[in-house]
PDB file of C-alpha atoms in Angstrom:
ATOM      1  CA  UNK A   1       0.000   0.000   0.000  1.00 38.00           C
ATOM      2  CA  UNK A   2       0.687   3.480  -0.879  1.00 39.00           C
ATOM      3  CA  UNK A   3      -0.060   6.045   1.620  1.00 40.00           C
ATOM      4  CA  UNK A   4      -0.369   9.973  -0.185  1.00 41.00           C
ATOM      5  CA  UNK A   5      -0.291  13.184   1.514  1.00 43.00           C
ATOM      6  CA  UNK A   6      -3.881  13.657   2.763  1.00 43.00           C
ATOM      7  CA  UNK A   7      -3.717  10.119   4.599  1.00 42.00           C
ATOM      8  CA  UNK A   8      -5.967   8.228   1.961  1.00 47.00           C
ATOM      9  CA  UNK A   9      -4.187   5.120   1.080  1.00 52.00           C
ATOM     10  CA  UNK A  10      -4.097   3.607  -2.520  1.00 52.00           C
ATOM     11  CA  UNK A  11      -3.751  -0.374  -3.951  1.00 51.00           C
ATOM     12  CA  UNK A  12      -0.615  -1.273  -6.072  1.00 52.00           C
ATOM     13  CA  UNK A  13      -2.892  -1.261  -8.657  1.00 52.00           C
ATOM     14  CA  UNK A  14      -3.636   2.314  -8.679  1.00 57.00           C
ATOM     15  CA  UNK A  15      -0.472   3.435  -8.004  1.00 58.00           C
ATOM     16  CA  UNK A  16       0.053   6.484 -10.473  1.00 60.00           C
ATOM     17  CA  UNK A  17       2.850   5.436 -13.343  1.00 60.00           C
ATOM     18  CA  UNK A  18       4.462   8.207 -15.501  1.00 60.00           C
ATOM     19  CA  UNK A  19       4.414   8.225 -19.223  1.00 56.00           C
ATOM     20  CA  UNK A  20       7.718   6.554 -21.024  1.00 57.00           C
ATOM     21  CA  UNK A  21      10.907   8.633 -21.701  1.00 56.00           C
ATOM     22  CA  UNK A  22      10.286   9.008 -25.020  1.00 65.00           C
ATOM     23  CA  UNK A  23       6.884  11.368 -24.365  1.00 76.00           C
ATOM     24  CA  UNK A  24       9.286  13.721 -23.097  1.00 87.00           C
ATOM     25  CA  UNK A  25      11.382  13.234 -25.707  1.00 90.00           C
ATOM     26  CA  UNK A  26      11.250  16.956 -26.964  1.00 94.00           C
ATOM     27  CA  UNK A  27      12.216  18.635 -24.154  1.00 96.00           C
ATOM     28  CA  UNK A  28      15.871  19.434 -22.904  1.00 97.00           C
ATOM     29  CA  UNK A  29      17.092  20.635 -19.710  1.00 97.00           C
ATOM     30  CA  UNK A  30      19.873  22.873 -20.129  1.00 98.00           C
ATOM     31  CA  UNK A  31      22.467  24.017 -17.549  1.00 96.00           C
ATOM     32  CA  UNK A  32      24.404  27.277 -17.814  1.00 96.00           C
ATOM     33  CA  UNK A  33      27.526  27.449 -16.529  1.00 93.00           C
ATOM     34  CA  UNK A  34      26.922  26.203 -13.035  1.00 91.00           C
ATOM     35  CA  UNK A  35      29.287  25.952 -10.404  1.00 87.00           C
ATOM     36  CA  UNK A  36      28.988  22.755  -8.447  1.00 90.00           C
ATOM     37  CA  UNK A  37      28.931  19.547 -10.048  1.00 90.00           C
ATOM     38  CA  UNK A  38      26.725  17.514  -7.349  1.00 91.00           C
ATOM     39  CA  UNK A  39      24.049  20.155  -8.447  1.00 92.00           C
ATOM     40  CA  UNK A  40      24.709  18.613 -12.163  1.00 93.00           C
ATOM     41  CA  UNK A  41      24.192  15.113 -11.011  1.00 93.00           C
ATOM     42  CA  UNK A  42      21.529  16.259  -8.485  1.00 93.00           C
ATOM     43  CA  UNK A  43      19.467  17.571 -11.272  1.00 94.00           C
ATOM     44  CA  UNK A  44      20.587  14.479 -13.749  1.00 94.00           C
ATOM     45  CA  UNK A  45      18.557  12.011 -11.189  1.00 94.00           C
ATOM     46  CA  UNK A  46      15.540  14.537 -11.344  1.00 95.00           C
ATOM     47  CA  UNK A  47      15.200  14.312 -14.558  1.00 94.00           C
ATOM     48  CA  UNK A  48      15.814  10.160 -15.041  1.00 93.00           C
ATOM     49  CA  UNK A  49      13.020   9.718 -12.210  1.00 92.00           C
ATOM     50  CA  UNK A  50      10.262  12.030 -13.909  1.00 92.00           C
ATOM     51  CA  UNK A  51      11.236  10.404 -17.514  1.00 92.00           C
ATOM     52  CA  UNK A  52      13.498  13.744 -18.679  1.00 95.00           C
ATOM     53  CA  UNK A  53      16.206  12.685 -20.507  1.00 93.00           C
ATOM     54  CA  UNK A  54      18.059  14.849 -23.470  1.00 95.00           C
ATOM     55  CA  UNK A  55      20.606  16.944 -20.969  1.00 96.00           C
ATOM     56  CA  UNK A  56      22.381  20.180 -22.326  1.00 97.00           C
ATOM     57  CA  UNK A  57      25.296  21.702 -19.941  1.00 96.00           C
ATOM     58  CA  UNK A  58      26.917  25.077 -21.438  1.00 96.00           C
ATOM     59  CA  UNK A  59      30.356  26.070 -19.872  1.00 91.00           C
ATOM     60  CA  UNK A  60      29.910  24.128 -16.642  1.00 88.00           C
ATOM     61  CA  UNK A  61      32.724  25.216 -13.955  1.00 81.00           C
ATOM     62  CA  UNK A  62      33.966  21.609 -13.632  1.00 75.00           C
ATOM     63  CA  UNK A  63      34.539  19.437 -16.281  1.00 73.00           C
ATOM     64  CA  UNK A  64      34.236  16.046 -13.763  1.00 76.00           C
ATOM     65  CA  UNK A  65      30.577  16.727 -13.623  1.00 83.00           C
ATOM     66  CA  UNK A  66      30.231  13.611 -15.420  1.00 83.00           C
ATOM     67  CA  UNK A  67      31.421  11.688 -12.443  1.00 83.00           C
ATOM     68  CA  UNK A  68      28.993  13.558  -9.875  1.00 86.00           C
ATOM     69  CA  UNK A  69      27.957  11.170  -6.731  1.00 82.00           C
ATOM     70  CA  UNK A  70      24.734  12.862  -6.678  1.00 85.00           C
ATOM     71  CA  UNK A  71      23.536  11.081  -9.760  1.00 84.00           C
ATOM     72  CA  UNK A  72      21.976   7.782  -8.552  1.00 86.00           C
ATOM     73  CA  UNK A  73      20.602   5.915 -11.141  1.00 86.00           C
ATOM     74  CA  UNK A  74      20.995   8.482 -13.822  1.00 90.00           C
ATOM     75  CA  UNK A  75      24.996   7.879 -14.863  1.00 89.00           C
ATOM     76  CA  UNK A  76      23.774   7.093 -18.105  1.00 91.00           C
ATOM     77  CA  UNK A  77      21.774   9.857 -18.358  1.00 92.00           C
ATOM     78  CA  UNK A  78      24.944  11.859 -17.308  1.00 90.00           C
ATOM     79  CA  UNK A  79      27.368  10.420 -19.518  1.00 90.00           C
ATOM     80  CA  UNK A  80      25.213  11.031 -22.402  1.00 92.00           C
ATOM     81  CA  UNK A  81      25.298  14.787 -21.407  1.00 93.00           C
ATOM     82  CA  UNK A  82      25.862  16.862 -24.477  1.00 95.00           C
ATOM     83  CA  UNK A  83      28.341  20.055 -23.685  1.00 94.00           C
ATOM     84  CA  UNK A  84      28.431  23.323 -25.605  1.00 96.00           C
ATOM     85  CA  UNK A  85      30.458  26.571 -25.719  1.00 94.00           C
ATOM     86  CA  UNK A  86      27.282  28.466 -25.620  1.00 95.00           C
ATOM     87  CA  UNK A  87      23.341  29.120 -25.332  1.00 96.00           C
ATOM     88  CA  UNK A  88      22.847  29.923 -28.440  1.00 94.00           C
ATOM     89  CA  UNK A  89      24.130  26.697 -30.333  1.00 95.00           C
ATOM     90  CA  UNK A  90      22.659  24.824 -26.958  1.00 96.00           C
ATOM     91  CA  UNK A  91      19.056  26.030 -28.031  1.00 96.00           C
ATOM     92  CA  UNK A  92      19.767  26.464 -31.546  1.00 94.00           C
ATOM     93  CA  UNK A  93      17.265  23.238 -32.479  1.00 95.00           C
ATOM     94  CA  UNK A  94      14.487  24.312 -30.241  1.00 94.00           C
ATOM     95  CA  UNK A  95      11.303  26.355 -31.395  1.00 92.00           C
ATOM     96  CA  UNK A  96      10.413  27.324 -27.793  1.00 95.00           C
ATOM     97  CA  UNK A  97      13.158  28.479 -25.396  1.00 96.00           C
ATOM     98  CA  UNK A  98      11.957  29.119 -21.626  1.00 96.00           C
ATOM     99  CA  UNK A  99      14.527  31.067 -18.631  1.00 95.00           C
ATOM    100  CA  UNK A 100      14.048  30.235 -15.361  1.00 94.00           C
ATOM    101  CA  UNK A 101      14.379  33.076 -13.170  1.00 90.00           C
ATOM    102  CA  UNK A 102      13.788  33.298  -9.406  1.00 82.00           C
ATOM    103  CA  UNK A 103      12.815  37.404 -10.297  1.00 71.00           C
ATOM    104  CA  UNK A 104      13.765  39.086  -7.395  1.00 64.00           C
ATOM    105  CA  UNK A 105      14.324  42.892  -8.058  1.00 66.00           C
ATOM    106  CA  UNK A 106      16.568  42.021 -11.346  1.00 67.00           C
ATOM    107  CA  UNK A 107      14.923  44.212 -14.354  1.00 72.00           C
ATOM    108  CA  UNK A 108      13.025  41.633 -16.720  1.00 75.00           C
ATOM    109  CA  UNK A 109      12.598  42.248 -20.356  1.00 77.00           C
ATOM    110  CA  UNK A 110      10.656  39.097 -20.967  1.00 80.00           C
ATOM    111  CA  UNK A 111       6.926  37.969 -20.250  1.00 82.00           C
ATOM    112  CA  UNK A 112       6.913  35.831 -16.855  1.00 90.00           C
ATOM    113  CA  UNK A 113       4.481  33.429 -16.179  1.00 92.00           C
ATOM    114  CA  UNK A 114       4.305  31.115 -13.092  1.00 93.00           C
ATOM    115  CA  UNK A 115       5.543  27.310 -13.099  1.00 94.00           C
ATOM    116  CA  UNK A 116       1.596  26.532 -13.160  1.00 93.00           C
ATOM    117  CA  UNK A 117       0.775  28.610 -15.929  1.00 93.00           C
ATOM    118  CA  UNK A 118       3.640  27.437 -17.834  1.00 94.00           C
ATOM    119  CA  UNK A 119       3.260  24.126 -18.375  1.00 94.00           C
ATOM    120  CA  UNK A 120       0.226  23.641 -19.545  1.00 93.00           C
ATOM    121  CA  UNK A 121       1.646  25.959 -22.850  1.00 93.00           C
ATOM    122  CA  UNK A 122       5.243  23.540 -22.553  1.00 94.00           C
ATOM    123  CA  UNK A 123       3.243  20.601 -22.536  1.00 92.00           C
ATOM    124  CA  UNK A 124       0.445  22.083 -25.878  1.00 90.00           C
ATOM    125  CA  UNK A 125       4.498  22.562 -27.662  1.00 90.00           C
ATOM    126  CA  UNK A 126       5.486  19.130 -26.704  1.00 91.00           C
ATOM    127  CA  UNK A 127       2.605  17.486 -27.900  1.00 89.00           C
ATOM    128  CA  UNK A 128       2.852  19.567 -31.459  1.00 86.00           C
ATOM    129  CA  UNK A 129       6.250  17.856 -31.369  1.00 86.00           C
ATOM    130  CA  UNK A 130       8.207  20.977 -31.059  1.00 86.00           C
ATOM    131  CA  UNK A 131      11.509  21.336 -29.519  1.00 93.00           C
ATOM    132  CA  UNK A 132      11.702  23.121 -26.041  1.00 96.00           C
ATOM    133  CA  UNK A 133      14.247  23.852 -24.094  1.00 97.00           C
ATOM    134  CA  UNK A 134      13.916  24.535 -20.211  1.00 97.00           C
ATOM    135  CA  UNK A 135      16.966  27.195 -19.174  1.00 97.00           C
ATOM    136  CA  UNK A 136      18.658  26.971 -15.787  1.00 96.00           C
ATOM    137  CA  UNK A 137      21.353  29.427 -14.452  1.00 94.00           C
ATOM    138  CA  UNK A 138      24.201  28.998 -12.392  1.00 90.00           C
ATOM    139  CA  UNK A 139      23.494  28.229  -8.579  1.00 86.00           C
ATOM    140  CA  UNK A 140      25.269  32.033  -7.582  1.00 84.00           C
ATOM    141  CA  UNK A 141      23.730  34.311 -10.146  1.00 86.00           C
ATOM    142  CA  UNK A 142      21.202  32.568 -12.393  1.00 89.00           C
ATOM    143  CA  UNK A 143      21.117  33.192 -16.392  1.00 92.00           C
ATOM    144  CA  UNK A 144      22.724  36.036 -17.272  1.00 91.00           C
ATOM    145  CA  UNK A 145      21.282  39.109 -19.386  1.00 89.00           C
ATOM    146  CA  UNK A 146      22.898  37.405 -22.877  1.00 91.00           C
ATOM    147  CA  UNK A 147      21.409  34.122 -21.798  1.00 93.00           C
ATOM    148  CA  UNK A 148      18.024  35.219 -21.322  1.00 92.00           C
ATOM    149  CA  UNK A 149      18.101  37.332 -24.279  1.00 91.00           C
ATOM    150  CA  UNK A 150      17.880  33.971 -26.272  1.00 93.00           C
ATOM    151  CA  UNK A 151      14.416  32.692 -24.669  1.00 94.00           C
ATOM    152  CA  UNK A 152      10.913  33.822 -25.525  1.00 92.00           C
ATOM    153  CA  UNK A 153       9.442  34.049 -22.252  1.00 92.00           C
ATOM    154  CA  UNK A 154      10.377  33.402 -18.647  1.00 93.00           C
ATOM    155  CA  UNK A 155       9.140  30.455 -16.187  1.00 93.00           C
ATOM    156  CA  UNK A 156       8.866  31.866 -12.127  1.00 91.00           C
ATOM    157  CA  UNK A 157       8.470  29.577  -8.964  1.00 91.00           C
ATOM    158  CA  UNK A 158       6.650  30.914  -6.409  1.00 89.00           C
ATOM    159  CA  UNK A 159       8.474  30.945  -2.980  1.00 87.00           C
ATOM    160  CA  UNK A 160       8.856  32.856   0.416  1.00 86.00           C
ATOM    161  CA  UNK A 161       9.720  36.435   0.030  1.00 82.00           C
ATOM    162  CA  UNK A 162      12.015  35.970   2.574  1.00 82.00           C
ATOM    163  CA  UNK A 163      13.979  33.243   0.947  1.00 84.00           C
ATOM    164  CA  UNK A 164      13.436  33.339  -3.435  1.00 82.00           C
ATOM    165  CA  UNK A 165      16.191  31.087  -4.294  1.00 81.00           C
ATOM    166  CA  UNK A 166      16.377  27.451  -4.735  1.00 87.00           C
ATOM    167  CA  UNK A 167      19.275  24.627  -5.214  1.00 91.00           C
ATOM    168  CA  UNK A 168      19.509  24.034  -8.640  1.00 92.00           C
ATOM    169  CA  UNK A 169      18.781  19.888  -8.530  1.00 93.00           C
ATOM    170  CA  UNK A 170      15.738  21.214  -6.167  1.00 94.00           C
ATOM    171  CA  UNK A 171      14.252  23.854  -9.267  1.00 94.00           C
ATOM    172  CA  UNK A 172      14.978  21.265 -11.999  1.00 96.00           C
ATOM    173  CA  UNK A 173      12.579  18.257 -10.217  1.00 96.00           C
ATOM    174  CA  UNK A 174       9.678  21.276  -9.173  1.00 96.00           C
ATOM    175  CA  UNK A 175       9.796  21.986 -12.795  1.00 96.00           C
ATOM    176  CA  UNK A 176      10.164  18.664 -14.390  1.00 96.00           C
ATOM    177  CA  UNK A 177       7.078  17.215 -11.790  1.00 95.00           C
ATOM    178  CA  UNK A 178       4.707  19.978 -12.729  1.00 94.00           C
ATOM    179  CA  UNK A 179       5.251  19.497 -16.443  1.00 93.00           C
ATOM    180  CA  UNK A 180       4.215  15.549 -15.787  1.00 91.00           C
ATOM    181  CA  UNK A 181       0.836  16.699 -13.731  1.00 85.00           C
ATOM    182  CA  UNK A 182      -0.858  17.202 -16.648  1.00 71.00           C
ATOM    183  CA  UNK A 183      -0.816  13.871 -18.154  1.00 56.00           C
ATOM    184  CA  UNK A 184       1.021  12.344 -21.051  1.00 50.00           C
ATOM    185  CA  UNK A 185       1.916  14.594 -23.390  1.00 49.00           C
ATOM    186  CA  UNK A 186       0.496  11.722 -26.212  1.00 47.00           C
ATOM    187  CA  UNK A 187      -2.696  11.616 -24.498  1.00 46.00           C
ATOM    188  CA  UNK A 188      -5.421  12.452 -26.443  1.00 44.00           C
ATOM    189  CA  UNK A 189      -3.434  13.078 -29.920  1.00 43.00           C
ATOM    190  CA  UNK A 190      -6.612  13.520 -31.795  1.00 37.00           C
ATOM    191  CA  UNK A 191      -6.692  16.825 -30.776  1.00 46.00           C
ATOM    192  CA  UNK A 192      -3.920  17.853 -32.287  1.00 46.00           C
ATOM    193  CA  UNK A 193      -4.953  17.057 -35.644  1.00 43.00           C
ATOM    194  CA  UNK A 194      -4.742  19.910 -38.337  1.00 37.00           C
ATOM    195  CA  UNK A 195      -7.693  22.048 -38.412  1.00 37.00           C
ATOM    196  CA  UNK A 196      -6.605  25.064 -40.132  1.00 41.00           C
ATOM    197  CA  UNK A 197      -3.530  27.033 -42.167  1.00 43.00           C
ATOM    198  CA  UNK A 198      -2.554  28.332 -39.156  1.00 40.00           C
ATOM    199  CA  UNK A 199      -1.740  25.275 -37.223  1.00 44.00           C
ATOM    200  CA  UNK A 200      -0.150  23.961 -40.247  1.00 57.00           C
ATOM    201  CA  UNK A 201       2.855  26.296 -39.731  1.00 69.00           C
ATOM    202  CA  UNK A 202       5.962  25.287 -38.350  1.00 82.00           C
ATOM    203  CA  UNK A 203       7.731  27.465 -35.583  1.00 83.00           C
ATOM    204  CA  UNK A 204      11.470  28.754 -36.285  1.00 86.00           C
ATOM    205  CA  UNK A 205      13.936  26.941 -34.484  1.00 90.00           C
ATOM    206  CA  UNK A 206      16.448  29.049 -31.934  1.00 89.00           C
ATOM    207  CA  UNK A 207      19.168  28.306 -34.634  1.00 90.00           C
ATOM    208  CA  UNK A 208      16.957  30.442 -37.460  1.00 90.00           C
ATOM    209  CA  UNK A 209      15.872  33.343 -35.215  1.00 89.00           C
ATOM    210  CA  UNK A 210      19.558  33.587 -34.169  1.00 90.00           C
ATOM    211  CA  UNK A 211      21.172  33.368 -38.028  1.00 90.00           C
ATOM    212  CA  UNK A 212      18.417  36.388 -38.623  1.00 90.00           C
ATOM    213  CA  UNK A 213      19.581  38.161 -35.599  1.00 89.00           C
ATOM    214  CA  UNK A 214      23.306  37.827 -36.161  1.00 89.00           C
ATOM    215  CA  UNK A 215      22.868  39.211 -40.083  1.00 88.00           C
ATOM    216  CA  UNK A 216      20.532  41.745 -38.866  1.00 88.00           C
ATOM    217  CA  UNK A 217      23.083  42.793 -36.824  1.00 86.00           C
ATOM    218  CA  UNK A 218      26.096  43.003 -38.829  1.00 85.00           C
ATOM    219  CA  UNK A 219      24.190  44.791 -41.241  1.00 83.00           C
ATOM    220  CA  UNK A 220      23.165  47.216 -38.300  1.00 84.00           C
ATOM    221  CA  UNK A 221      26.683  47.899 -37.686  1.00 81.00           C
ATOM    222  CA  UNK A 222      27.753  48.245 -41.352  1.00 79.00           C
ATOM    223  CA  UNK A 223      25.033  50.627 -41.589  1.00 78.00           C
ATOM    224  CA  UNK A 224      26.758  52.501 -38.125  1.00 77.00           C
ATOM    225  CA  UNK A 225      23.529  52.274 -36.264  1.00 78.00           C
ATOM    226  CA  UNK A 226      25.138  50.359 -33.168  1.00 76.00           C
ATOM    227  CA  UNK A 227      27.377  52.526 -31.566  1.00 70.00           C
ATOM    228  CA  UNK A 228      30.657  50.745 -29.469  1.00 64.00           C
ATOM    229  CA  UNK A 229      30.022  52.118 -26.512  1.00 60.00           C
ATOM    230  CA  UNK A 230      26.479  50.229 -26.102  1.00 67.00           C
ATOM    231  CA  UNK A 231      26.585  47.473 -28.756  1.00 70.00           C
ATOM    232  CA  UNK A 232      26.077  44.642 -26.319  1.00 76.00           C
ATOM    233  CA  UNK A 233      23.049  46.043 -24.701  1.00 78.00           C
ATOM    234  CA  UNK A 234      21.553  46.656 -28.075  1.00 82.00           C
ATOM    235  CA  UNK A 235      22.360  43.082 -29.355  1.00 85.00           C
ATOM    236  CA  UNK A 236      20.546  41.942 -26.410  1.00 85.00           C
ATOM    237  CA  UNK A 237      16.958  44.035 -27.459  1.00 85.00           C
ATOM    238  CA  UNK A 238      17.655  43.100 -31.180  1.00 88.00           C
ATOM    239  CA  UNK A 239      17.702  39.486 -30.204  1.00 88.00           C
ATOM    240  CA  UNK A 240      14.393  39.931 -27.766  1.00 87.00           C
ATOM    241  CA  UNK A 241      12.684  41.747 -30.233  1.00 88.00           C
ATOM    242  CA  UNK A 242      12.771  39.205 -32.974  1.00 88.00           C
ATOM    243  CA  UNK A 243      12.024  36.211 -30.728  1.00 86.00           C
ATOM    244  CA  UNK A 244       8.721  38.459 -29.928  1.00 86.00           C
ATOM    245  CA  UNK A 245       7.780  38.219 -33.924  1.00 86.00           C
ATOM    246  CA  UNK A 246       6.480  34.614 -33.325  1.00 82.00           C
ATOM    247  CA  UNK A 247       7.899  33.728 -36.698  1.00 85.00           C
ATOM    248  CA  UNK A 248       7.310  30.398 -38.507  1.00 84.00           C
ATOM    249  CA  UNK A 249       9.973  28.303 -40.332  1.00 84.00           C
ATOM    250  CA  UNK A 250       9.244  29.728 -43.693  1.00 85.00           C
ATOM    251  CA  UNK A 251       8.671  33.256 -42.759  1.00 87.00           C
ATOM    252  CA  UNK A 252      12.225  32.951 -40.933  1.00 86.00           C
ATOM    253  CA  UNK A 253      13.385  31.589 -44.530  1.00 87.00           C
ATOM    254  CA  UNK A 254      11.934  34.901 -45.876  1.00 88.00           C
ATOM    255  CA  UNK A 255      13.575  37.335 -43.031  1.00 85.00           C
ATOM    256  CA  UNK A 256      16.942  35.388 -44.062  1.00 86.00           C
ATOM    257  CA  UNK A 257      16.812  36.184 -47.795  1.00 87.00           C
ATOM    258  CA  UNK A 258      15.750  39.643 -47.949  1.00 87.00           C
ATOM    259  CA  UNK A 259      18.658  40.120 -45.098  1.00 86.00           C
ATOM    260  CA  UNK A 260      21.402  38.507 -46.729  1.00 85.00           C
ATOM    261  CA  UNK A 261      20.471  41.057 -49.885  1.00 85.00           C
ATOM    262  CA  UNK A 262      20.514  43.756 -47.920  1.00 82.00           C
ATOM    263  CA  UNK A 263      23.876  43.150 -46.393  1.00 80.00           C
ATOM    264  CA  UNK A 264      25.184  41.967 -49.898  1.00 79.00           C
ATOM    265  CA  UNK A 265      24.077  45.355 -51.694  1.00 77.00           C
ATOM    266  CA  UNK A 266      25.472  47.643 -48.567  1.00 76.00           C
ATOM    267  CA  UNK A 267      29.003  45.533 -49.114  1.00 71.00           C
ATOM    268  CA  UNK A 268      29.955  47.540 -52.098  1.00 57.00           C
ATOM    269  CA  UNK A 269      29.965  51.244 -50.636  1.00 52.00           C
ATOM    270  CA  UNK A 270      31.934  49.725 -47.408  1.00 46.00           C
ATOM    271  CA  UNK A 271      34.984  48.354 -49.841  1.00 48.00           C
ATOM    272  CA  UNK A 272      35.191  52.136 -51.570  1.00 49.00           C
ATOM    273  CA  UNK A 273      33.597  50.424 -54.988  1.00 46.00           C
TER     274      UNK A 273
END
């Protein structure tokens, strides 16, 4: 017998078993450059217990995370840990990108939404068989400005006042359990049949907004409307600001083309021709 929090008890039989793996199979956890790597393997066994299993770490302090104690039962999950240099190419396959942020009196630039209202819209993606990726900062400071500036909205736990922070492996299970509440994310697949032009469309991928952004930009500086003195700041909004179009694969196909002409016509007047 199982017994559950409000003292009613429960047969093996109805014991509550969580969808396979590979419903989950679209969403990564990613860790940016954190600090401690118990809190990697602390957050590795979070995600093997709840069925979580594609694991991103950018830039993490230690390199031996791989070898965390922390990690019962999920060293396979570990060693299949895939490591990157940055955010960008650590996101660069997903269509939806979500920072976690414990808020605080840090200056937001994105929309924030609580863990409950969240996942219901993670779980809608999932099921449409997009790509998401779940952002986690380091354990002292969180994501950085450049690091958020690559998601499209913001995920918020509520907690004390008096005490906003959590341990990393902590965050990474709240998260991960909430997302399983609502059911599998194969359950009911009928509605998610194609109804209309609009569902038909395919959202950009992290990598397309960011190959838009990064010709956009040079062109912006060719053109000398980014100034040295603030051109990381600006970057930052530029990068925000066309995550907020909501573009779909083709449209980002369009942005790309008429960009790349741009910056190829403005080439000859910067080479004296």
């Amino acid at each position: 017998m199982v017994t559950i929090g409000n003292d009613q008890q429960l047969g093996k039989d109805k014991i509550i078993v969580l969808p396979t793996p590979s419903k989950f199979d679209g969403l990564c956890v990613v860790l940016v450059s954190t600090r401690n790597p118990l809190n990697i393997g602390a957050a590795a066994r979070a995600m093997s217990n709840l069925g979580f299993l594609r694991l991103r770490v950018v830039n993490p302090y230690e390199a031996s995370f791989r070898e965390a104690r922390s990690a019962v039962g999920a060293a396979p999950l570990l060693a299949k840990a895939e490591e990157y240099s940055s955010v960008g190419e650590a996101v660069a396959d997903c269509s939806l990108v979500i920072g976690t942020t414990a808020g605080g009196k840090r200056e937001l630039h994105h929309p924030l939404r609580l863990l409950k209202q969240a996942a219901p819209l993670v779980r809608k993606r999932l099921r449409a068989r997009g790509r998401v990726a779940l952002l986690f900062g380091s354990e002292k400071r969180g994501l950085a400005n450049d690091d958020l500036s690559h998601c499209n909205w913001l995920m918020h736990i509520p907690t004390r006042e008096e005490h906003v922070s959590m341990n990393l492996g902590q965050a990474v299970a709240v998260c991960l359990y909430e997302l399983t509440r609502g059911g599998s994310v194969a359950d009911n697949r009928a509605k998610n049949k194609v109804t209309g032009k609009a569902e038909k469309l395919k959202r950009a991928t992290a990598g397309e907004l960011e190959r838009i952004t990064s010709i956009l930009i040079d062109a912006l500086r060719a053109s000398g409307y980014l100034e040295h003195r603030s051109v990381a700041a600006k970057e930052e909004k530029i990068r925000r600001m066309i995550r907020r179009l909501g573009l779909s694969s083709n449209d980002a196909e369009v942005w790309l083309g008429m960009l790349r002409q741009m910056r190829w016509k403005m080439k000859p007047s910067e080479d004296g021709q």
